[in-house]
Coordinates of C-alpha atoms in Angstrom, one line a residue:
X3 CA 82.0 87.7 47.5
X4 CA 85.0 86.0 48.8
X5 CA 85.4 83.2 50.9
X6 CA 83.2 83.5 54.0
X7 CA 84.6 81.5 57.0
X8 CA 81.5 80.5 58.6
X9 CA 80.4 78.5 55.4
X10 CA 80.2 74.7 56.3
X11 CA 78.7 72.4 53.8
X12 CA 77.6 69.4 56.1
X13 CA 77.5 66.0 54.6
X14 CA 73.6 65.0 54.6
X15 CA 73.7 61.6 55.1
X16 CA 76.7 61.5 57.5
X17 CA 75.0 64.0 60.0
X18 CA 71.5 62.6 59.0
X19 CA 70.0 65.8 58.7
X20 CA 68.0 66.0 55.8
X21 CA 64.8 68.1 55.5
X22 CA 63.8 68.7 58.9
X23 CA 61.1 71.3 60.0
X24 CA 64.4 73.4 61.1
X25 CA 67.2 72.4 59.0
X26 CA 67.6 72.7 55.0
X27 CA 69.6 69.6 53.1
X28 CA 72.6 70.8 53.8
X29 CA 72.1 71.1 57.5
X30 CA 71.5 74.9 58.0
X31 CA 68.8 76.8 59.3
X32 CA 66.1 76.5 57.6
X33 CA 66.3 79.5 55.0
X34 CA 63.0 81.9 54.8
X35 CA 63.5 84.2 51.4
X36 CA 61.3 84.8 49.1
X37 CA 60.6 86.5 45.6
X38 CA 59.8 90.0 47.6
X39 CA 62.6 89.6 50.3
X40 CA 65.0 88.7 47.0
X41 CA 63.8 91.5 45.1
X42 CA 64.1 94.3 47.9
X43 CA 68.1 93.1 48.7
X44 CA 68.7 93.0 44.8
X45 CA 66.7 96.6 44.4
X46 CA 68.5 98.3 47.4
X47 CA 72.3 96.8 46.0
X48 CA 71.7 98.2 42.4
X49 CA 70.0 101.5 43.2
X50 CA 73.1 103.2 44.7
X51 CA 75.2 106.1 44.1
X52 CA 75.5 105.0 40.1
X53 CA 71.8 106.4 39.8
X54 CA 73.7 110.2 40.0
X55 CA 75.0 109.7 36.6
X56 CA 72.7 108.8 34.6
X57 CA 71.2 111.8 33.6
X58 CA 75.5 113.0 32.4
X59 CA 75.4 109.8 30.6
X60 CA 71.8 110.1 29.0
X61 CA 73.6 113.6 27.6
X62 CA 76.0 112.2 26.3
X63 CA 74.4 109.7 24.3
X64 CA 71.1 111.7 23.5
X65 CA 67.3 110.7 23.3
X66 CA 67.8 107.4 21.2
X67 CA 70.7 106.1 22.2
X68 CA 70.5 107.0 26.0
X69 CA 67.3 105.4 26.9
X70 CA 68.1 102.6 24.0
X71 CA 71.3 101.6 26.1
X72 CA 69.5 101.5 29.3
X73 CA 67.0 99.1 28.2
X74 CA 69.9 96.9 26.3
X75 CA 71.6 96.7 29.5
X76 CA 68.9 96.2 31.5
X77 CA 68.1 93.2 29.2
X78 CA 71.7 91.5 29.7
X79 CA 72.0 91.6 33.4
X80 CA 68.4 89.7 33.6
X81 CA 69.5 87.7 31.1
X82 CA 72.8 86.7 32.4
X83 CA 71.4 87.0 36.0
X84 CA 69.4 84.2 35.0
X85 CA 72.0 81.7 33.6
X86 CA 73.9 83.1 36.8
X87 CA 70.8 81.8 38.7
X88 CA 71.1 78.3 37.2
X89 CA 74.5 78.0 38.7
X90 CA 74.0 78.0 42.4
X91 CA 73.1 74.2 42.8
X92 CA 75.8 72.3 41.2
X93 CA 74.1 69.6 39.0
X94 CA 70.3 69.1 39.6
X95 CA 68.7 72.0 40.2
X96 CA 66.5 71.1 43.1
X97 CA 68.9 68.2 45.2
X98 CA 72.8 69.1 43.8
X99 CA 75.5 70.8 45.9
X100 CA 74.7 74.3 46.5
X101 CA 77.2 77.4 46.5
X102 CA 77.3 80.3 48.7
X103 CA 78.7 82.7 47.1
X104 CA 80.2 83.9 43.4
X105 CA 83.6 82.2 44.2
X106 CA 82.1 79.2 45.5
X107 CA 79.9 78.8 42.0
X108 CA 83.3 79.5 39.9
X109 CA 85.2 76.8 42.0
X110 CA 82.6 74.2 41.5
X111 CA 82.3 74.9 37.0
X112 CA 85.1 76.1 36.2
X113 CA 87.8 75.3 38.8
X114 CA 91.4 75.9 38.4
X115 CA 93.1 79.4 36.9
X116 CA 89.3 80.7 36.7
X117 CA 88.8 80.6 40.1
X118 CA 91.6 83.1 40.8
X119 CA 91.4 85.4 38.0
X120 CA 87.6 85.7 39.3
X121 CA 89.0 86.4 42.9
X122 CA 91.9 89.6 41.6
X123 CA 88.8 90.9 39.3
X124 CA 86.7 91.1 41.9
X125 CA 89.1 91.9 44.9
X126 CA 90.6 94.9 42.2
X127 CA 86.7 95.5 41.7
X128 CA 86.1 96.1 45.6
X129 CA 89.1 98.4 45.9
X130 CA 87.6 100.4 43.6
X131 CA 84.2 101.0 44.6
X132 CA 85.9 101.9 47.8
X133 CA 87.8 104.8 45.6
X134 CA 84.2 105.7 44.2
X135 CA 82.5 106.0 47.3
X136 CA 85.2 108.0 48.8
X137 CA 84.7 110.7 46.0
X138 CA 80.9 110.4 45.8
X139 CA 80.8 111.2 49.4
X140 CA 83.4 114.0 49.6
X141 CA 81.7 115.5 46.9
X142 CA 78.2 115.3 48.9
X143 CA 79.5 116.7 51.5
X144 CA 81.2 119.9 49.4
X145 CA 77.4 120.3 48.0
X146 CA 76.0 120.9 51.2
X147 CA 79.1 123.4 52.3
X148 CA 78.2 124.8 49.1
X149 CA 74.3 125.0 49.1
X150 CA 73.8 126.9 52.0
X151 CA 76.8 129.1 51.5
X152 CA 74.8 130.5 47.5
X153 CA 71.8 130.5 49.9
X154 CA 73.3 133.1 52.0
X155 CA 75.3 134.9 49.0
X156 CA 73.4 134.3 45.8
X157 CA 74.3 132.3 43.1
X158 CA 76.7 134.1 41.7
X159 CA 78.9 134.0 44.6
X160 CA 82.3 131.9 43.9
X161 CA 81.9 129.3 47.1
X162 CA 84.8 127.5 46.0
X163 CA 85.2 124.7 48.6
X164 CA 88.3 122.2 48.8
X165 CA 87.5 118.0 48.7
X166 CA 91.2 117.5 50.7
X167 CA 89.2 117.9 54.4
X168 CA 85.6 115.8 53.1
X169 CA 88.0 113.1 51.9
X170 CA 89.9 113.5 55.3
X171 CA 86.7 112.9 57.7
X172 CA 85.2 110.8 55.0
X173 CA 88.6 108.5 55.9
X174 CA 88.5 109.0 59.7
X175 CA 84.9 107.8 59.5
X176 CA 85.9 104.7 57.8
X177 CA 89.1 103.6 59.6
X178 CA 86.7 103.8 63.1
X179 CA 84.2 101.7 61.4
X180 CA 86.3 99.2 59.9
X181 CA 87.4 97.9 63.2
X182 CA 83.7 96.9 64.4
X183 CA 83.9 92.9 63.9
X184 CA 81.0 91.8 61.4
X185 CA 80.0 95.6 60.3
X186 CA 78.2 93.8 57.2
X187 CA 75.8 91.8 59.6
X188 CA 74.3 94.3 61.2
X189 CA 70.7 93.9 60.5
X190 CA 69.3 97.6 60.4
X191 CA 72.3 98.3 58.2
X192 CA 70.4 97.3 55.0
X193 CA 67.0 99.1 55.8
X194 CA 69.3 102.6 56.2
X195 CA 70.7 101.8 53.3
X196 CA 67.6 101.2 51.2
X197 CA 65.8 104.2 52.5
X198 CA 68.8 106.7 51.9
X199 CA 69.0 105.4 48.5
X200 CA 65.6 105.4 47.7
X201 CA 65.6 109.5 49.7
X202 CA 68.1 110.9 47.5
X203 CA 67.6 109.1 43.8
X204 CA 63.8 110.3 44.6
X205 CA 64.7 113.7 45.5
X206 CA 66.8 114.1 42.0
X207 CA 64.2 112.7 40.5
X208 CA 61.5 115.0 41.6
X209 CA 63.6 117.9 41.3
X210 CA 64.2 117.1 37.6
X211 CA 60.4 116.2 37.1
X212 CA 60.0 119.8 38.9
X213 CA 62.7 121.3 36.5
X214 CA 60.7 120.3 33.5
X215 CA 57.7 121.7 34.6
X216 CA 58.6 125.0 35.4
X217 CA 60.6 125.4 32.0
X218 CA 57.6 123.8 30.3
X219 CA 59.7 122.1 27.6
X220 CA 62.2 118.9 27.5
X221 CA 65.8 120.1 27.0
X222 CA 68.5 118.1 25.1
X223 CA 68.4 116.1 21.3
X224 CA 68.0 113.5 20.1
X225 CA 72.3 112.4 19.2
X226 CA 73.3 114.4 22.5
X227 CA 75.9 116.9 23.1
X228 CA 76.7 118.9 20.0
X229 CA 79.7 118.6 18.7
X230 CA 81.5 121.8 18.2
X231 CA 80.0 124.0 20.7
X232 CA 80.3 121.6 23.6
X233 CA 82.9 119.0 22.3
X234 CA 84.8 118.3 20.0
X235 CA 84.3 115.1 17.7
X236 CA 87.1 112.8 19.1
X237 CA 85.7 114.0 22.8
X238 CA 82.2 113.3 21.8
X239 CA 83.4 109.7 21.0
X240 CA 85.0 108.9 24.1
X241 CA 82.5 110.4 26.5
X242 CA 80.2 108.0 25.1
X243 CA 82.1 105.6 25.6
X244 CA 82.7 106.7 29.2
X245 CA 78.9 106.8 29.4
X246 CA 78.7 103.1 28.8
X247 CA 80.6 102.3 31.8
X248 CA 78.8 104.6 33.6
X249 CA 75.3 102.8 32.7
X250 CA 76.8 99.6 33.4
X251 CA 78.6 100.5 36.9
X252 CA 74.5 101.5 38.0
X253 CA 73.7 98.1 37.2
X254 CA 76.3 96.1 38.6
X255 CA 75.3 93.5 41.2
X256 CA 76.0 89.7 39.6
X257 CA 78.5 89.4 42.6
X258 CA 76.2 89.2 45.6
X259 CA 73.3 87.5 43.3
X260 CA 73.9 83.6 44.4
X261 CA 74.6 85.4 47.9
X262 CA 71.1 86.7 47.8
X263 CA 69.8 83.3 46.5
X264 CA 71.3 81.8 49.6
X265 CA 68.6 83.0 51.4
X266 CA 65.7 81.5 49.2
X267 CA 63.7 79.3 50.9
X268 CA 62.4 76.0 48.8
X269 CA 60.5 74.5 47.3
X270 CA 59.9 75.8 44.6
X271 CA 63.9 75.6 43.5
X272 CA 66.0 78.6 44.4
X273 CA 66.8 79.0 40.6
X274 CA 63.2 79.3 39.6
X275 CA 62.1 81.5 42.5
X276 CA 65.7 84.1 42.0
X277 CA 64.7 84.4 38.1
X278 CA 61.1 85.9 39.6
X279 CA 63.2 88.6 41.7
X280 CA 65.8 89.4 39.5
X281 CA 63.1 90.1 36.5
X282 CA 61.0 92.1 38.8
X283 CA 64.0 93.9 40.5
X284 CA 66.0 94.6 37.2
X285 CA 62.1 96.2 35.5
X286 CA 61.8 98.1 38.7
X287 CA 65.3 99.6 38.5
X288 CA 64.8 100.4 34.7
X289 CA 62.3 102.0 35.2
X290 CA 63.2 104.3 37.8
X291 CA 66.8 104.8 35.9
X292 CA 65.1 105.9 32.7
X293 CA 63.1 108.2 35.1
X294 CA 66.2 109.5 36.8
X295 CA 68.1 109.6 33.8
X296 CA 65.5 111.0 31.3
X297 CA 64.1 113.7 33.6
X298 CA 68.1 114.8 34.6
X299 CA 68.7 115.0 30.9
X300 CA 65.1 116.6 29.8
X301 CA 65.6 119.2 32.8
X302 CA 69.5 120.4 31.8
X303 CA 70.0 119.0 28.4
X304 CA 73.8 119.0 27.1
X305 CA 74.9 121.1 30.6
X306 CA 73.3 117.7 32.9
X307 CA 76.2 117.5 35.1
X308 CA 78.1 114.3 35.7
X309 CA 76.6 114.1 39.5
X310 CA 72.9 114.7 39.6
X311 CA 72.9 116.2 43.1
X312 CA 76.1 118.0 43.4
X313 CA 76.1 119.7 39.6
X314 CA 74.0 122.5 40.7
X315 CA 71.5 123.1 38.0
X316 CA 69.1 122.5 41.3
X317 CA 69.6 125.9 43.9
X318 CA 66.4 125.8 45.4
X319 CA 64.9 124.2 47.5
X320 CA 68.1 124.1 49.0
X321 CA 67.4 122.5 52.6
X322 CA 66.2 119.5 50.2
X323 CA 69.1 119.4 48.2
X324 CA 71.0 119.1 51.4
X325 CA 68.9 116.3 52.6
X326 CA 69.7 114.2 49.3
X327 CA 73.2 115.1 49.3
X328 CA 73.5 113.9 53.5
X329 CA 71.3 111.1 52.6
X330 CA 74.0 109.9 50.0
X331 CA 76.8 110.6 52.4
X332 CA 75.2 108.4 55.3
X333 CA 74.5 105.6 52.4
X334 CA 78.2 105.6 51.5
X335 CA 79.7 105.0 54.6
X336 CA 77.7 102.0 55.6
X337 CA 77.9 101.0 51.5
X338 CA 81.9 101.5 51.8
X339 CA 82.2 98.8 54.7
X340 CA 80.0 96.1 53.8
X341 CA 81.5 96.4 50.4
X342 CA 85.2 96.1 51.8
X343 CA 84.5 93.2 54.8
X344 CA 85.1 90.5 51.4
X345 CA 88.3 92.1 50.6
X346 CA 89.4 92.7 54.6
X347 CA 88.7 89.0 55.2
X348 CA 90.8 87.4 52.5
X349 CA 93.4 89.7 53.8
X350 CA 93.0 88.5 57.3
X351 CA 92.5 85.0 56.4
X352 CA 95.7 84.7 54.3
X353 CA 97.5 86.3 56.4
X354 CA 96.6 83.8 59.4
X355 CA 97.2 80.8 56.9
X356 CA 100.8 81.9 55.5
X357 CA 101.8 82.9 59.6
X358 CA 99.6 80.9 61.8
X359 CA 102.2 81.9 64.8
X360 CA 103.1 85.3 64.2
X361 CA 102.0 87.3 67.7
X362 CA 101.0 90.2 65.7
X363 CA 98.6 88.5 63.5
X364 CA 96.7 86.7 66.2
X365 CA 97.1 88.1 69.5
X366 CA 94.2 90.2 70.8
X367 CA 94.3 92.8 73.1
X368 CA 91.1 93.5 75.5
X369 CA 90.2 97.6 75.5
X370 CA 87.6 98.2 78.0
X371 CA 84.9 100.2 77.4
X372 CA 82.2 101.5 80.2
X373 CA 79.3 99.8 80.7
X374 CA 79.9 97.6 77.9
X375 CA 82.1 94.3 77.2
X376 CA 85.4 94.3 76.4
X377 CA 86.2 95.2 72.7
X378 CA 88.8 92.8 71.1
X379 CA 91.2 94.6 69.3
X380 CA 93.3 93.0 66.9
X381 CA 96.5 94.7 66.1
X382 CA 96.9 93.3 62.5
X383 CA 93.7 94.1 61.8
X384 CA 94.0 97.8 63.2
X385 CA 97.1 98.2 61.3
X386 CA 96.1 96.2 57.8
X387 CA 92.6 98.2 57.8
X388 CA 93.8 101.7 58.6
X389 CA 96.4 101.6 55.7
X390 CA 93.6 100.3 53.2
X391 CA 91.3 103.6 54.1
X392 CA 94.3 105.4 53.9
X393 CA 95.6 104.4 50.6
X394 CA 92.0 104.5 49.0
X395 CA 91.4 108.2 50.5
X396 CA 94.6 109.2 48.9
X397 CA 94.1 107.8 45.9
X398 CA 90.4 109.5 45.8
X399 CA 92.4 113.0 46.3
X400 CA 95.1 112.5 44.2
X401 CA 92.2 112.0 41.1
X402 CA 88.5 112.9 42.4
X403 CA 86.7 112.7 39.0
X404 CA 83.2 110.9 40.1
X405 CA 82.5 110.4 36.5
X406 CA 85.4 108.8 35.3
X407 CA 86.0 106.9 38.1
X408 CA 82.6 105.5 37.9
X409 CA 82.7 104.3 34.0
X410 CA 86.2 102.2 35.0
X411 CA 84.4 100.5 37.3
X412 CA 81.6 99.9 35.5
X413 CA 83.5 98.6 32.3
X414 CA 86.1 96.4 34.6
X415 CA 83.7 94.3 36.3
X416 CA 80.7 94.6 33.5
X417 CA 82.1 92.0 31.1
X418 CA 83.9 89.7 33.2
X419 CA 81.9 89.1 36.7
X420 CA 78.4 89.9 34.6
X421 CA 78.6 88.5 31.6
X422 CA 81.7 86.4 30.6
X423 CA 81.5 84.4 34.0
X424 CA 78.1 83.9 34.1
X425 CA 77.8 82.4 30.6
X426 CA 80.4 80.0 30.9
X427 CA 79.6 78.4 34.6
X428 CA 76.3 77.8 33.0
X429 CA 77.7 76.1 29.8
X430 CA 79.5 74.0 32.1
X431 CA 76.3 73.2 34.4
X432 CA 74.0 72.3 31.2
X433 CA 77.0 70.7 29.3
X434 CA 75.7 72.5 25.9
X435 CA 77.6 71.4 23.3
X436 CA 80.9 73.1 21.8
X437 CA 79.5 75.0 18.4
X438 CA 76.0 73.9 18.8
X439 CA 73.6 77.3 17.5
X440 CA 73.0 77.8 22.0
X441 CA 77.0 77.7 22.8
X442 CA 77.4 80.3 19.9
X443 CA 74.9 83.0 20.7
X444 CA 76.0 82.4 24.1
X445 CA 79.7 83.4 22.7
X446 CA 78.5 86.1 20.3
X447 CA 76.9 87.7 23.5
X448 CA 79.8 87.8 25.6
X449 CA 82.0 88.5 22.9
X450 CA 79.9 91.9 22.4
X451 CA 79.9 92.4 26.0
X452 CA 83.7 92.3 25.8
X453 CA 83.8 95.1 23.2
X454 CA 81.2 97.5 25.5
X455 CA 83.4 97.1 28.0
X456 CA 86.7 98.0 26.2
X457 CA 85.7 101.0 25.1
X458 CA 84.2 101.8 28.4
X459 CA 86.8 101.3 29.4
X460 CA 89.0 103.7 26.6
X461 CA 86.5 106.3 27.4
X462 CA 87.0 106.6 30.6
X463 CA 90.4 106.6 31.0
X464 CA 90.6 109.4 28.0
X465 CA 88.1 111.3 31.1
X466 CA 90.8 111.1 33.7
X467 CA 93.8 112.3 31.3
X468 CA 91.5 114.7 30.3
X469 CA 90.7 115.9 34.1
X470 CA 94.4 115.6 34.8
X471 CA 95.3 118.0 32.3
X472 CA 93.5 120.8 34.3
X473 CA 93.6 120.0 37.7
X474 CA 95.9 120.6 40.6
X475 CA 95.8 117.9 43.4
X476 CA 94.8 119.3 46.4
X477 CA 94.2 122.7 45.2
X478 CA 90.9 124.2 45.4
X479 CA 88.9 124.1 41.9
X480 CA 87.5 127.5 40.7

């Protein structure tokens, strides 16, 4: 994800490093992953907020093509996670250069133009999960407002409840947390992270599973919502489309895979060991998505709404509702950050490159703080940061449509960072042969990756000029 500074590839014979009880070949700490540490960081990057709309996109698609699409895409990102996998030695597999991140693997196969289309994609990419997660958590936060005030006043009572101040705080939060140095290394970050994730998507899961219970019979059909009483045909069309990129945002996560791999110990080769994990993590995500998604559908059939959590078909118990919903909200904010650091440190970084002597780019100032060191404060930083949060929280007022913001993202980075990518590093790295049968189902794939993510893509951007039609920004909705 971007061009880490602290990445030094040490020459091995020069230094005479070697293997050494402490050191790996290429003269870093010896690295201690394995195929269950691999799995859990691959597990708690893909379960995230993307899990909330599954159950609006298994709607829209209905029984056979809903749970049909989640196990084709499930079978692509392990299957392109794998050739991705192959790609993060350069040459042999066991002794050839290695790569540290996504960028790093594009540099060394494909070089050139590639390298920086790769970078705007995913830099673009970045900026818009930080839209996303803006929106997610707003809309969290309006569900717990909400919650308790139908608790108090029944369900019938209008609780209308405005996103403007949740974006507001949401952005507050963010601008103070973006000015803590290395926010994305903080160790315990991860483990809140995973159990937030794993709280909420297993609260909406039970309540579904509880849903279907007490109804005692599966809502929904089997070709989805109906046209004519829900939608109408053209609308049926694109919100399936929309529901592709929606299904393919909740599986995103080629970009940190060879960052994850970087911390596979070896032997066995890193490759071999990171096609164990990803096949493991991607059955254990399936599986939980078709529960999450199924279950959401079979509990509110064409009405599942397009955030699990937040829809209200669930009233009761509401004090767990609001647990999920604050669980998602404390998720997102670390999530935002470590998401953003990438894009923050290419900023930074170019910046000190193009104006090594600018004063306002590299001077830091010293705040004291009480009983602690020092905190460096770098006004470039402070400025360049804050006016990031602000644009994105903006932006996230100006169109807060969870759903259709979700299926661009999906469709924008699906094709090219998980498939297209992927395919063609690993051409490069086995030298298959132009035409040969391999080189053209390896085409054929990608080029019907390509088309999914078009008309994602179409869908979802018939959602927003849908959405914009009716809605007033920074009114309350009714």
């Amino acid at each position: 994800m971007g061009d880490n500074n602290h990445h030094q590839v040490f020459d091995v014979s020069a230094n005479g490093y070697g293997e050494s009880k402490c050191f790996d070949d290429d003269g870093r700490l010896k690295r201690s992953g394995s195929v269950w540490t691999a799995s859990a960081h691959i597990i708690t990057a893909v379960i995230g907020s993307g899990v909330l709309s599954l159950a609006w996109a298994t709607a829209q698609l209905g029984w056979i093509a809903g749970p049909t699409v989640l196990l084709l895409f499930s079978f692509v990102t392990y299957y392109t996670s794998a050739l991705l996998a192959d790609c993060y030695r350069s040459g042999d597999q066991v002794s050839g250069k290695r790569n540290y991140t996504y960028m790093d693997a594009v540099r060394a196969n494909l070089g050139g133009l590639q390298v920086k289309i790769c970078g705007v994609i995913q830099y673009v990419n970045l900026f818009g999960v930080a839209v996303g997660y803006t929106i997610a958590s707003s809309i969290s936060m309006m569900a717990v407002k909400r919650s308790d005030c139908f608790h108090k006043h029944g369900h019938r009572a209008a609780c209308n409840v405005s996103s403007t101040p949740y974006m507001i705080m949401f952005g507050v939060m963010e601008i103070l947390f973006s000015q803590i140095p290395d926010f994305d290394q903080i160790w315990w970050l991860s483990i809140v992270a995973a159990v937030m994730s794993f709280t909420y998507s297993t609260i909406g899961l039970g309540l579904g599973v509880a849903q279907v219970a007490e109804r005692g019979k599966i809502q929904g059909s089997l070709t989805g919502i109906s046209i004519g009483t829900e939608v109408t045909e053209m609308q049926k069309i694109w919100r399936s489309f929309q529901a592709l990129g929606a299904i393919a945002f909740a599986y995103s996560y080629s970009l940190i895979l060879i960052e994850i791999q970087d911390t596979l110990k070896a032997p066995p080769s890193e490759a071999k060991t990171m096609k164990k994990a990803t096949l493991l993590s991607v059955a254990v995500t399936t599986v939980f998505y078709m529960l999450c998604g199924c279950f959401g559908y079979a509990a509110f059939g064409d009405q599942s709404p397009g955030n699990l959590l937040t829809g209200f078909g669930f009233y009761n118990p509401y004090w767990l509702l609001d647990i999920a919903n604050v669980a998602i909200v404390v998720h997102l904010v670390g999530a935002y950050q470590v998401y953003c650091q990438p894009l923050f440190a290419f900023v930074e970084k170019t910046a000190f490159e193009w104006y090594p002597s600018n004063k306002f780019i590299t001077k830091e100032l010293d705040v004291p703080i009480p009983g602690f060191k020092p905190f460096k404060l770098n006004l470039f930083r402070l400025v360049w940061r804050t006016i990031f949060v602000i644009i994105t929280t903006v932006i996230s007022m100006l169109m807060p449509f969870f759903n259709d913001v979700v299926g661009i993202l999906g469709a924008f980075g699906f094709w090219p960072l998980t498939v297209y990518f992927p395919v063609e590093m690993y051409i490069v790295q086995k030298k298959i042969p132009k035409w040969s049968a391999r080189w053209i189902s390896l085409q054929i794939l990608s080029a019907a990756c390509l088309v999914i993510s078009i008309a994602a893509a179409a869908g979802s951007f018939a959602g927003v000029i849908s959405d914009l039609k009716v809605y007033r920004p920074f009114n309350t909705p009714n």
